[in-house]
Short mmCIF file of C-alpha atoms and ligand atoms in Angstrom, two decimals:
data_model
loop_
_atom_site.label_atom_id
_atom_site.label_comp_id
_atom_site.label_asym_id
_atom_site.label_seq_id
_atom_site.Cartn_x
_atom_site.Cartn_y
_atom_site.Cartn_z
CA MET A 224 320.72 121.82 215.25
CA SER A 225 323.14 119.45 216.99
CA ASN A 226 325.96 118.21 214.82
CA SER A 227 328.45 117.16 217.45
CA ASP A 228 328.85 113.82 215.63
CA VAL A 229 329.64 115.57 212.33
CA VAL A 230 332.99 116.72 211.06
CA ILE A 231 333.31 119.16 208.14
CA VAL A 232 336.03 118.36 205.60
CA ILE A 233 336.99 121.04 203.08
CA LEU A 234 339.14 119.92 200.18
CA ALA A 235 341.47 122.79 199.40
CA ALA A 236 344.79 121.33 198.36
CA GLY A 237 344.44 121.58 194.59
CA LYS A 238 346.49 123.93 192.43
CA GLY A 239 343.72 125.20 190.20
CA THR A 240 345.67 124.64 187.04
CA ARG A 241 342.84 125.97 184.87
CA LEU A 242 343.03 129.41 186.48
CA LYS A 243 346.62 129.81 185.20
CA SER A 244 347.54 131.67 188.38
CA ALA A 245 350.38 131.95 190.89
CA LEU A 246 347.74 132.16 193.64
CA ALA A 247 346.16 129.01 195.04
CA LYS A 248 342.65 128.51 193.70
CA VAL A 249 340.80 128.67 196.97
CA LEU A 250 342.40 132.04 197.78
CA HIS A 251 340.98 133.62 194.64
CA ARG A 252 338.16 136.02 195.46
CA ALA A 253 334.56 136.26 194.37
CA GLY A 254 331.81 138.30 195.97
CA GLY A 255 334.32 140.17 198.15
CA ARG A 256 335.85 137.16 199.93
CA SER A 257 338.22 134.29 199.16
CA LEU A 258 336.43 131.19 197.89
CA VAL A 259 337.40 129.14 200.91
CA GLU A 260 336.19 131.81 203.36
CA HIS A 261 332.73 131.66 201.79
CA VAL A 262 332.73 127.88 202.24
CA VAL A 263 333.84 128.08 205.89
CA ARG A 264 331.21 130.77 206.67
CA ALA A 265 328.47 128.59 205.17
CA CYS A 266 329.60 125.72 207.45
CA GLN A 267 330.08 127.62 210.71
CA PRO A 268 326.42 127.77 211.80
CA LEU A 269 326.17 123.98 211.50
CA LYS A 270 328.23 123.78 214.75
CA ALA A 271 330.02 120.61 213.70
CA ARG A 272 332.49 118.94 216.09
CA GLU A 273 335.43 120.09 213.99
CA MET A 274 336.26 121.74 210.70
CA VAL A 275 339.22 120.25 208.90
CA ALA A 276 340.66 121.44 205.64
CA VAL A 277 343.08 119.54 203.40
CA VAL A 278 345.79 121.92 202.16
CA GLY A 279 348.66 121.32 199.78
CA HIS A 280 349.28 123.86 197.06
CA GLN A 281 350.58 127.06 198.74
CA ALA A 282 349.87 125.35 202.00
CA GLU A 283 351.34 128.16 204.12
CA ASP A 284 349.09 130.89 202.75
CA VAL A 285 345.99 128.68 202.68
CA THR A 286 346.68 127.48 206.23
CA ALA A 287 347.06 131.08 207.46
CA ALA A 288 343.69 132.00 205.91
CA LEU A 289 341.98 128.96 207.41
CA THR A 290 343.53 129.13 210.88
CA SER A 291 342.16 132.65 211.31
CA LEU A 292 338.69 131.19 210.58
CA GLY A 293 339.07 128.46 213.23
CA VAL A 294 339.71 125.60 210.80
CA LYS A 295 342.25 122.82 211.45
CA THR A 296 344.41 121.78 208.47
CA ALA A 297 345.96 118.55 207.20
CA LEU A 298 348.76 118.63 204.65
CA GLN A 299 348.35 116.68 201.41
CA ASN A 300 351.66 116.55 199.58
CA PRO A 301 351.71 115.59 196.76
CA GLN A 302 348.12 116.06 195.77
CA ARG A 303 346.90 112.78 194.36
CA GLY A 304 343.21 113.47 193.94
CA THR A 305 340.06 114.09 196.01
CA GLY A 306 339.95 110.47 197.29
CA HIS A 307 343.55 110.75 198.47
CA ALA A 308 342.71 114.13 200.07
CA MET A 309 340.03 112.43 202.15
CA LEU A 310 342.54 109.81 203.32
CA VAL A 311 344.84 112.62 204.43
CA ALA A 312 341.99 114.33 206.26
CA ARG A 313 341.34 111.13 208.22
CA ARG A 314 344.42 111.79 210.42
CA ALA A 315 342.83 115.03 211.66
CA ILE A 316 339.32 113.73 212.14
CA PRO A 317 338.33 112.94 215.72
CA SER A 318 337.39 109.30 216.20
CA ARG A 319 334.07 110.24 217.79
CA ALA A 320 332.81 111.75 214.52
CA LYS A 321 330.21 109.51 212.83
CA TYR A 322 329.52 111.64 209.77
CA ALA A 323 331.50 113.87 207.48
CA ILE A 324 330.14 116.67 205.36
CA VAL A 325 332.71 116.99 202.57
CA LEU A 326 332.92 120.15 200.47
CA PRO A 327 335.32 121.39 197.81
CA GLY A 328 337.00 124.68 198.65
CA ASP A 329 336.06 126.09 195.24
CA ALA A 330 332.24 126.05 195.40
CA PRO A 331 331.57 129.17 197.45
CA LEU A 332 327.88 129.77 196.79
CA ILE A 333 326.65 126.90 199.02
CA ARG A 334 324.20 127.94 201.75
CA THR A 335 323.99 126.71 205.32
CA ASP A 336 320.33 125.65 204.94
CA THR A 337 321.24 123.38 202.05
CA LEU A 338 324.02 121.73 204.07
CA ALA A 339 321.67 121.25 207.03
CA ALA A 340 319.11 119.65 204.73
CA LEU A 341 321.82 117.34 203.30
CA ALA A 342 322.82 116.17 206.79
CA ARG A 343 319.17 115.79 207.91
CA SER A 344 318.33 113.68 204.86
CA HIS A 345 321.44 111.56 205.34
CA ARG A 346 320.49 110.72 208.90
CA GLU A 347 316.87 110.03 207.99
CA THR A 348 317.67 107.59 205.17
CA GLY A 349 320.52 105.92 207.05
CA ALA A 350 322.56 106.11 203.84
CA ALA A 351 326.26 105.35 203.58
CA ALA A 352 326.63 108.39 201.30
CA THR A 353 324.37 111.26 200.27
CA ILE A 354 325.44 113.32 197.31
CA LEU A 355 324.26 116.89 196.82
CA SER A 356 323.46 117.01 193.14
CA ALA A 357 322.02 119.71 190.88
CA GLU A 358 320.45 119.96 187.47
CA ILE A 359 322.24 122.57 185.44
CA GLU A 360 321.90 123.89 181.92
CA ASN A 361 325.48 123.34 180.90
CA PRO A 362 326.88 120.30 182.70
CA ALA A 363 330.15 120.18 180.71
CA GLY A 364 333.16 119.67 182.99
CA TYR A 365 331.22 118.26 185.94
CA GLY A 366 330.91 114.62 187.10
CA ARG A 367 327.45 113.26 186.25
CA ILE A 368 325.14 111.33 188.49
CA VAL A 369 324.40 108.03 186.69
CA ARG A 370 321.26 106.36 187.97
CA ASN A 371 319.96 102.80 187.67
CA ASP A 372 316.66 102.06 185.92
CA ASP A 373 314.91 102.14 189.34
CA GLY A 374 316.23 105.66 189.89
CA SER A 375 318.84 104.70 192.55
CA VAL A 376 322.35 106.11 192.18
CA ALA A 377 324.77 103.81 190.38
CA ALA A 378 327.90 105.94 190.14
CA ILE A 379 329.45 109.35 189.52
CA VAL A 380 331.16 109.45 186.15
CA GLU A 381 333.70 112.22 185.54
CA ASP A 382 333.22 114.35 182.41
CA SER A 383 336.39 112.90 180.80
CA ALA A 384 335.12 109.33 181.27
CA LEU A 385 331.52 109.78 180.04
CA HIS A 386 330.11 107.47 177.35
CA ASP A 387 328.39 109.28 174.52
CA ASP A 388 324.95 108.28 175.78
CA GLN A 389 325.76 109.75 179.23
CA ARG A 390 326.83 113.16 178.00
CA ALA A 391 323.26 114.51 177.97
CA ILE A 392 322.80 113.82 181.72
CA ARG A 393 322.18 117.17 183.34
CA GLU A 394 322.30 116.02 186.94
CA ILE A 395 325.80 116.81 188.18
CA ASN A 396 327.89 116.01 191.22
CA SER A 397 328.44 119.14 193.30
CA SER A 398 331.36 117.51 195.15
CA ILE A 399 329.40 118.14 198.34
CA TYR A 400 328.56 114.97 200.18
CA CYS A 401 327.58 113.57 203.54
CA PHE A 402 329.33 110.27 204.38
CA SER A 403 328.90 107.74 207.15
CA LEU A 404 332.57 107.42 208.04
CA ASP A 405 332.47 103.74 209.06
CA LYS A 406 331.29 102.96 205.53
CA LEU A 407 333.57 105.39 203.73
CA TRP A 408 336.99 104.44 205.14
CA PRO A 409 337.07 100.84 203.90
CA CYS A 410 336.07 102.02 200.37
CA LEU A 411 338.81 104.62 200.14
CA GLY A 412 341.36 101.90 200.87
CA SER A 413 340.28 100.01 197.78
CA LEU A 414 340.25 102.97 195.34
CA LYS A 415 342.44 102.67 192.24
CA PRO A 416 343.75 105.57 190.10
CA GLN A 417 341.72 104.70 187.00
CA ASN A 418 342.21 107.97 185.09
CA VAL A 419 344.78 109.81 182.97
CA HIS A 420 345.91 111.93 185.96
CA LYS A 421 346.66 108.79 188.02
CA GLU A 422 344.66 110.28 190.90
CA LEU A 423 342.38 108.69 193.48
CA TYR A 424 338.90 110.09 192.92
CA LEU A 425 336.48 110.44 195.79
CA THR A 426 333.73 110.07 193.18
CA ASP A 427 334.82 106.49 192.57
CA ALA A 428 333.98 105.67 196.20
CA ILE A 429 330.30 105.94 195.24
CA ALA A 430 330.49 103.03 192.78
CA VAL A 431 332.46 100.98 195.33
CA LEU A 432 329.78 101.61 198.00
CA ARG A 433 327.09 100.56 195.54
CA GLN A 434 328.97 97.37 194.60
CA LYS A 435 329.01 96.52 198.32
CA GLY A 436 325.23 96.95 198.31
CA GLU A 437 325.33 100.13 200.42
CA ASN A 438 322.57 102.74 200.34
CA VAL A 439 323.66 105.82 198.32
CA GLN A 440 321.36 108.77 197.93
CA ALA A 441 321.51 111.95 195.86
CA ILE A 442 319.45 114.98 196.77
CA LEU A 443 318.94 117.87 194.40
CA ALA A 444 319.94 121.38 195.44
CA ALA A 445 316.90 123.62 195.12
CA ASP A 446 319.00 126.41 193.60
CA PRO A 447 321.50 125.08 191.02
CA ASP A 448 323.61 128.28 191.39
CA GLU A 449 324.66 127.04 194.83
CA VAL A 450 326.88 124.29 193.53
CA LEU A 451 328.80 126.25 190.90
CA GLY A 452 332.49 125.45 191.11
CA CYS A 453 335.30 127.80 190.13
CA ASN A 454 337.77 126.08 187.84
CA THR A 455 338.33 128.90 185.41
CA ARG A 456 338.40 132.75 185.42
CA GLY A 457 335.04 132.59 183.64
CA ASP A 458 333.62 130.49 186.52
CA LEU A 459 334.99 133.06 189.04
CA ALA A 460 333.22 135.87 187.19
CA ALA A 461 329.95 133.92 187.04
CA VAL A 462 330.10 133.12 190.78
CA ASP A 463 331.02 136.72 191.61
CA ALA A 464 328.00 137.90 189.65
CA VAL A 465 325.69 135.70 191.74
CA PHE A 466 327.13 136.99 195.03
CA ARG A 467 326.88 140.60 193.93
CA ARG A 468 323.29 140.13 192.81
CA ARG A 469 322.39 138.53 196.11
CA LYS A 470 323.95 141.39 198.08
CA ARG A 471 322.30 144.13 196.04
CA ALA A 472 318.94 142.41 196.46
CA ALA A 473 319.43 142.35 200.23
CA ILE A 474 320.39 146.05 200.27
CA MET A 475 317.38 146.98 198.16
CA ASP A 476 315.12 144.90 200.46
CA ALA A 477 316.44 147.10 203.30
CA GLY A 478 314.85 150.12 201.62
CA VAL A 479 317.70 151.46 199.45
CA THR A 480 317.32 152.68 195.86
CA ILE A 481 320.00 151.40 193.52
CA GLU A 482 319.96 152.80 189.98
CA MET A 483 321.13 150.37 187.29
CA PRO A 484 321.93 147.82 189.98
CA GLU A 485 323.93 145.56 187.67
CA THR A 486 326.69 148.27 187.57
CA VAL A 487 326.98 148.59 191.39
CA LEU A 488 329.40 146.50 193.43
CA ILE A 489 328.79 146.02 197.15
CA ASP A 490 330.98 143.92 199.46
CA PRO A 491 329.33 141.42 201.83
CA GLU A 492 329.75 143.30 205.11
CA VAL A 493 328.51 146.66 203.87
CA THR A 494 325.30 148.06 205.39
CA VAL A 495 323.15 150.88 203.99
CA GLY A 496 320.24 152.62 205.74
CA ALA A 497 316.75 153.09 204.37
CA ASP A 498 316.00 155.84 201.80
CA SER A 499 319.59 156.10 200.73
CA ARG A 500 320.24 156.22 197.01
CA ILE A 501 323.07 154.69 195.09
CA GLU A 502 323.76 155.86 191.53
CA PRO A 503 325.24 153.71 188.73
CA CYS A 504 328.87 152.53 188.77
CA VAL A 505 329.39 152.96 192.53
CA GLN A 506 331.57 150.59 194.63
CA LEU A 507 330.86 150.13 198.36
CA LEU A 508 333.70 148.09 199.83
CA GLY A 509 335.05 146.50 202.97
CA LYS A 510 333.27 147.27 206.24
CA THR A 511 331.52 150.43 204.99
CA ARG A 512 328.49 151.53 207.03
CA ILE A 513 326.16 154.05 205.42
CA GLY A 514 323.27 155.70 207.26
CA SER A 515 319.87 156.60 205.94
CA GLY A 516 318.98 159.38 203.50
CA CYS A 517 322.46 159.34 201.96
CA THR A 518 323.21 159.73 198.23
CA ILE A 519 326.25 158.16 196.64
CA ARG A 520 326.59 159.59 193.20
CA THR A 521 328.03 157.92 190.15
CA GLY A 522 331.57 156.67 189.94
CA SER A 523 332.35 156.98 193.65
CA VAL A 524 334.27 154.39 195.64
CA VAL A 525 333.58 154.13 199.39
CA SER A 526 335.74 151.67 201.31
CA ASP A 527 335.88 150.88 205.07
CA ALA A 528 334.14 154.18 205.73
CA VAL A 529 331.35 155.33 208.04
CA LEU A 530 328.76 157.71 206.61
CA GLU A 531 326.21 159.01 209.09
CA ASP A 532 322.70 160.06 207.90
CA ASN A 533 322.03 162.50 205.02
CA VAL A 534 325.53 162.50 203.60
CA LEU A 535 326.03 163.46 199.95
CA VAL A 536 328.95 161.95 198.04
CA LYS A 537 329.11 163.72 194.68
CA PRO A 538 330.40 161.98 191.51
CA HIS A 539 333.82 160.36 191.23
CA THR A 540 334.83 160.66 194.85
CA MET A 541 336.99 158.27 196.92
CA VAL A 542 336.17 157.88 200.59
CA ILE A 543 338.63 155.43 202.16
CA ALA A 544 338.82 154.57 205.89
CA SER A 545 337.16 157.87 206.75
CA HIS A 546 334.18 159.15 208.78
CA LEU A 547 331.58 161.53 207.37
CA SER A 548 329.18 162.91 209.96
CA GLN A 549 325.56 163.91 209.40
CA GLY A 550 324.85 166.31 206.58
CA THR A 551 328.39 166.42 205.17
CA GLN A 552 328.96 166.82 201.43
CA VAL A 553 332.04 165.72 199.54
CA GLY A 554 333.15 165.85 195.90
CA PRO A 555 332.92 165.80 192.99
CA PHE A 556 336.43 164.37 192.49
CA ALA A 557 337.42 164.51 196.16
CA HIS A 558 339.75 162.04 197.94
CA LEU A 559 339.27 161.38 201.64
CA ARG A 560 341.54 158.75 203.16
CA ASP A 561 343.30 157.17 206.14
CA GLY A 562 341.33 158.59 209.01
CA ALA A 563 339.80 161.72 207.55
CA ARG A 564 336.93 162.85 209.74
CA LEU A 565 334.34 165.45 208.77
CA GLU A 566 332.11 166.79 211.55
CA GLU A 567 328.49 167.73 210.92
CA ASN A 568 327.73 169.72 207.77
CA ALA A 569 331.39 170.13 206.78
CA ARG A 570 331.95 170.33 203.03
CA VAL A 571 334.79 169.29 200.81
CA GLY A 572 334.73 170.17 197.11
CA ASN A 573 336.46 169.23 193.90
CA PHE A 574 340.08 168.16 193.77
CA VAL A 575 340.46 168.27 197.52
CA GLU A 576 342.45 165.53 199.30
CA VAL A 577 341.99 165.06 203.05
CA LYS A 578 344.25 162.62 204.88
CA LYS A 579 344.27 161.82 208.64
CA SER A 580 342.62 165.17 209.38
CA VAL A 581 339.62 166.35 211.34
CA LEU A 582 337.46 169.08 209.76
CA GLY A 583 335.17 170.63 212.40
CA GLU A 584 331.46 171.36 212.07
CA GLY A 585 330.58 173.43 209.03
CA VAL A 586 334.19 173.69 207.73
CA LYS A 587 334.40 174.41 204.03
CA SER A 588 337.26 173.40 201.76
CA MET A 589 335.85 173.59 198.30
CA HIS A 590 338.66 173.65 195.75
CA LEU A 591 342.11 172.20 194.89
CA THR A 592 343.48 171.56 198.37
CA TYR A 593 345.56 169.11 200.40
CA LEU A 594 344.88 168.76 204.12
CA GLY A 595 347.11 166.13 205.75
CA ASP A 596 347.63 165.60 209.50
CA ALA A 597 345.54 168.67 210.15
CA ARG A 598 342.88 169.73 212.68
CA VAL A 599 340.52 172.44 211.49
CA GLY A 600 338.14 174.11 213.93
CA ALA A 601 334.42 174.64 213.38
CA GLY A 602 333.26 177.27 210.90
CA THR A 603 336.67 177.73 209.21
CA ASN A 604 336.96 178.43 205.52
CA ILE A 605 339.90 176.96 203.64
CA GLY A 606 340.60 178.90 200.40
CA ALA A 607 341.23 177.35 197.00
CA GLY A 608 344.66 175.87 196.55
CA THR A 609 345.61 175.60 200.21
CA ILE A 610 348.31 173.03 200.96
CA THR A 611 349.43 171.71 204.34
CA CYS A 612 353.12 170.97 203.87
CA ASN A 613 352.99 168.13 206.38
CA TYR A 614 356.03 166.10 205.28
CA ASP A 615 359.58 167.34 205.79
CA GLY A 616 361.14 164.30 204.13
CA VAL A 617 361.44 162.43 207.40
CA HIS A 618 358.42 163.14 209.59
CA LYS A 619 354.71 163.87 209.16
CA ASN A 620 354.00 167.14 211.06
CA PRO A 621 350.66 168.47 212.29
CA THR A 622 348.85 171.65 211.27
CA THR A 623 346.32 173.09 213.74
CA ILE A 624 343.82 175.63 212.48
CA GLY A 625 341.39 177.15 214.95
CA LYS A 626 337.68 177.99 214.77
CA ARG A 627 336.23 180.57 212.35
CA VAL A 628 339.59 181.02 210.60
CA PHE A 629 339.85 182.34 207.05
CA ILE A 630 342.68 180.81 205.06
CA GLY A 631 343.21 182.81 201.84
CA SER A 632 343.65 181.05 198.52
CA ASP A 633 346.95 179.50 197.58
CA THR A 634 348.30 179.33 201.13
CA ALA A 635 351.06 176.90 202.07
CA LEU A 636 351.02 175.98 205.75
CA VAL A 637 354.47 174.62 206.58
CA ALA A 638 353.93 172.20 209.45
CA PRO A 639 354.24 172.00 212.38
CA VAL A 640 352.26 175.23 212.56
CA ARG A 641 349.19 176.72 214.29
CA VAL A 642 346.67 179.31 213.22
CA GLY A 643 344.66 180.63 216.17
CA ASP A 644 340.88 181.06 216.42
CA GLY A 645 339.40 183.85 214.34
CA ALA A 646 342.65 184.57 212.44
CA TYR A 647 343.01 185.53 208.77
CA VAL A 648 345.75 184.31 206.46
CA GLY A 649 346.33 186.44 203.36
CA ALA A 650 346.14 184.73 199.95
CA GLY A 651 349.38 183.37 198.57
CA SER A 652 351.08 183.19 201.97
CA VAL A 653 353.73 180.65 202.94
CA ILE A 654 353.03 180.32 206.65
CA THR A 655 356.04 179.06 208.57
CA GLU A 656 355.29 180.60 211.96
CA ASN A 657 352.23 180.38 214.18
CA VAL A 658 349.49 182.97 213.54
CA PRO A 659 347.98 184.23 216.85
CA PRO A 660 344.20 184.26 217.36
CA ASP A 661 342.38 187.10 215.57
CA ALA A 662 345.59 188.19 213.80
CA LEU A 663 346.25 188.56 210.06
CA GLY A 664 349.09 186.35 208.91
CA LEU A 665 350.65 187.57 205.66
CA ALA A 666 353.74 185.98 204.24
CA ARG A 667 354.29 186.97 200.62
CA GLY A 668 356.43 189.40 198.63
CA ARG A 669 355.05 192.97 198.51
CA GLN A 670 353.72 193.89 195.03
CA VAL A 671 355.56 196.56 193.00
CA ASN A 672 353.96 198.19 189.87
CA PHE A 673 356.16 199.87 187.20
CA PRO A 674 353.85 202.28 185.32
CA GLY A 675 354.08 202.08 181.50
CA TRP A 676 356.66 199.29 181.60
CA ALA A 677 354.73 196.89 179.33
CA ALA A 678 353.95 199.46 176.63
CA SER A 679 357.55 200.64 176.50
CA ARG A 680 358.74 197.01 176.15
CA ARG A 681 356.38 196.40 173.23
CA ARG A 682 357.74 199.51 171.45
CA GLN A 683 361.35 198.33 171.91
CA MET A 684 360.52 194.92 170.52
CA ALA A 685 358.77 196.36 167.44
CA ALA A 686 361.75 198.67 166.67
CA ALA A 687 364.21 195.82 166.91
CA THR A 688 362.22 193.67 164.45
CA LYS A 689 361.92 196.57 161.94
CA SER A 690 365.66 197.26 161.82
CA LEU A 691 366.41 193.60 161.28
CA LYS A 692 364.04 193.42 158.24
CA SER A 693 365.33 196.55 156.60
CA ARG A 694 369.06 195.61 156.63
CA PRO A 695 370.11 195.61 152.87
CA GLY A 696 370.98 192.19 151.31
CA LYS A 697 370.12 190.40 154.49
CA LYS A 698 367.45 187.76 154.06
CA VAL A 699 365.54 187.26 157.24
CA LYS A 700 365.03 183.63 157.99
CA ARG A 701 361.98 183.29 160.14
CA SER A 702 361.52 180.64 162.72
CA ALA A 703 358.07 179.04 163.10
CA PRO A 704 356.95 181.24 166.04
CA ALA A 705 358.01 184.37 164.18
CA ARG A 706 355.87 183.37 161.18
CA ARG A 707 352.93 182.90 163.49
CA SER A 708 353.32 186.35 165.03
CA ARG A 709 353.37 187.94 161.55
CA THR A 710 350.02 186.36 160.75
CA ARG A 711 348.60 187.65 163.96
CA SER A 712 349.78 191.23 163.34
CA ARG A 713 348.25 191.18 159.81
CA GLN A 714 344.90 190.13 161.30
CA ALA A 715 345.19 192.87 163.90
CA LYS A 716 345.72 195.67 161.31
CA PRO A 717 342.14 196.31 160.14
CA SER A 718 340.97 196.89 163.68
CA ARG A 719 343.56 199.58 164.07
CA LYS A 720 342.01 201.56 161.07
CA HIS A 721 338.70 201.98 162.91
C1 UD1 B 1079 335.14 117.63 191.16
C2 UD1 B 1079 334.46 116.25 191.09
C3 UD1 B 1079 333.33 116.32 190.08
C4 UD1 B 1079 332.36 117.42 190.41
C5 UD1 B 1079 333.10 118.78 190.58
C6 UD1 B 1079 332.13 119.82 191.16
C7 UD1 B 1079 336.23 114.61 191.54
C8 UD1 B 1079 337.16 113.62 190.96
N1 UD1 B 1079 335.44 115.29 190.66
O1 UD1 B 1079 335.73 117.88 189.90
O2 UD1 B 1079 332.63 115.09 190.03
O3 UD1 B 1079 331.33 117.56 189.43
O4 UD1 B 1079 334.18 118.64 191.50
O5 UD1 B 1079 332.71 121.04 191.27
O6 UD1 B 1079 336.21 114.75 192.75
N2 UD1 B 1079 341.55 118.77 195.82
C9 UD1 B 1079 342.36 118.41 196.85
N3 UD1 B 1079 343.37 117.51 196.63
C10 UD1 B 1079 343.55 116.94 195.40
C11 UD1 B 1079 342.68 117.30 194.35
C12 UD1 B 1079 341.70 118.24 194.58
O7 UD1 B 1079 342.24 118.91 197.98
O8 UD1 B 1079 344.46 116.12 195.27
C13 UD1 B 1079 340.52 119.75 196.08
C14 UD1 B 1079 340.62 120.98 195.17
O9 UD1 B 1079 341.41 122.00 195.82
C15 UD1 B 1079 339.19 121.42 195.00
C16 UD1 B 1079 338.37 120.14 195.20
O10 UD1 B 1079 339.25 119.19 195.77
O11 UD1 B 1079 338.79 122.36 195.98
C17 UD1 B 1079 337.85 119.61 193.88
O12 UD1 B 1079 338.93 119.41 192.97
P1 UD1 B 1079 338.85 119.90 191.47
O13 UD1 B 1079 340.16 119.59 190.82
O14 UD1 B 1079 338.33 121.26 191.37
O15 UD1 B 1079 337.77 118.90 190.91
P2 UD1 B 1079 336.82 119.07 189.64
O16 UD1 B 1079 337.55 118.72 188.41
O17 UD1 B 1079 336.15 120.34 189.69
CA1 CA B 1080 336.26 122.21 190.90
#
C-alpha cells in the first residue's frame, strides 16, 4: 500500500486525569507495552510519509518513548483540547501530505488492517472526513455519532452534551479519523470552545464540515474491541485482557497447550514451540523464547529467557535473563537470573539460586544452594547447602569448579577460588584456597568425642534440682520453662517402670 501522501497524527498530550496517576496516560501499559507504543506499531506498516505525535503532559518522557519508535513530536502546552492538538500538529506536518490519519494515543487495540480500510474508504468516497465508528454495548463516556434521517453523519456529540433522546445511540466515535487536510484546516480555525472545559474539540470539526456541505463518512469497525479507549484503570484492565487473550490464542494456534488459559500472562514478543505445555498461573515475559516439548509448571515466571527444547520448569520457579539448554530441569522454587546458563541436561533443584554462572552438561545442584559468578564443569555434583561467597563487600569474584567434581554438602567456596577436575571437597568445608585436580579438599574442624559426657551432665543437673527443692522453708518459685520440664518428667515416669 502506498501512503506517501498520508501523515499519521497521534494525539498524546493529555494528562489522563481519570487515571489519577503521576504517569502520563499514554505511557501506562496494557498487554505488555505502553499504550502509545501499541498505537505506533499498528501504524508503522501503513508506511505513511511521516508519523507525528502531539505531546504535552510529561512531554520529555513521552517524547523519549516516541523518538525511539521513529515518531516526530510537536509540543502542545497548555493542552486545550483535541482540536487544539491538531492545530499544534500542523506545524510538524509536511506540506505535501494530503491526508491525515488521526488517532488518540490511548486506544491501543486498533489494527493495521482497520486503518488501511479507513484510508482506502476515505480515498474512494472522496470525503472531507471519515470517522471510524463502532457499535458498543455500553457507550457511556464516548462521543456519539448522530446521523440525519437519510443516514448521513450530522455531528459527533460528546457524552456530556447529549440530549436525553441521543443517549441510547450505541454508535460511538473512536477518535480515529481520516481527514483531507485542505478541508480540515479552515474548519479548525473556526472552532469555538463550547464546553465546560473551555477546550477546542476536534469532534466539533465534523459539524462544521457538514454545515459547509462537505462529505463526511463514518465506517464501522468490524471488531468493536479495537476502538476501546483507556480513560480509567478499569479501561486499562479491560484492554489488557483483550491483548492477553489475543496473544494466548496465537500461542495455542502455534501448537501449545495452555491449561486454564485465562490465568496465564504472555508478553507480545514471547514465542513458544509446538507441543510445549503451560500450566495455570504462569507468566512468560519480555523477549522469552521457548522451544518445543517444554513444560512450564504452575506459578513460574520466565522473563527474557531462552529455553531450548524439552526443558522442564517445575512449579514456582523464576528464570530471568537466563539460558536453559536442551533437556535441563529446574525447580521447584529455583531462581535463575542475570546470565545463568545451564548446558544440556543440567539440573537445578529446590531453593537453588544461580546468578551469572555457567553449569556444564549434566551438572546437578539439587538443594539449598547459591552459585554466583561461577563456572561449573560437566558432570559435577554440587551438594546441598553449597554457597559461593562471591562478594567481598567491594568486588564480585569468580569461582571455577572443574569437571566431575564432588562438592560435599554445606561447603562455602570463598571466591576467587578454583577446584580442579575430578576433585572432592569434604562436607562442611570453607574453601579459601584452590583445590588441585583429583585432590580432596577438607577445611573444617576435626571432630572430638567425649565418651559419657552427656549422661554425666544430665546426672549433675538432676542432683542440682533435687537439692534446691529439699532446702527447708525455701519455696521454689518455678519459671514457665521449669514447669514444663516437670510435666515432661511426670509423663516419662511410667515408661521407666517397664
Ligand atoms: C475522545 C473524543 C470522543 C471519543 C473518545 C474515544 C473528543 C473531544 N472526544 O474523548 O468523541 O468517543 O475520544 O476514545 O475528542 N489530547 C491531546 N491534547 C489535548 C486533549 C487530548 O493530545 O488537549 C489527546 C489525549 O492524550 C488522548 C486523546 O487526545 O490521547 C483523546 O483525549 P481524551 O481526553 O482521552 O478524550 P475522550 O474524553 O476519551
Ligand atoms: Ca480517551
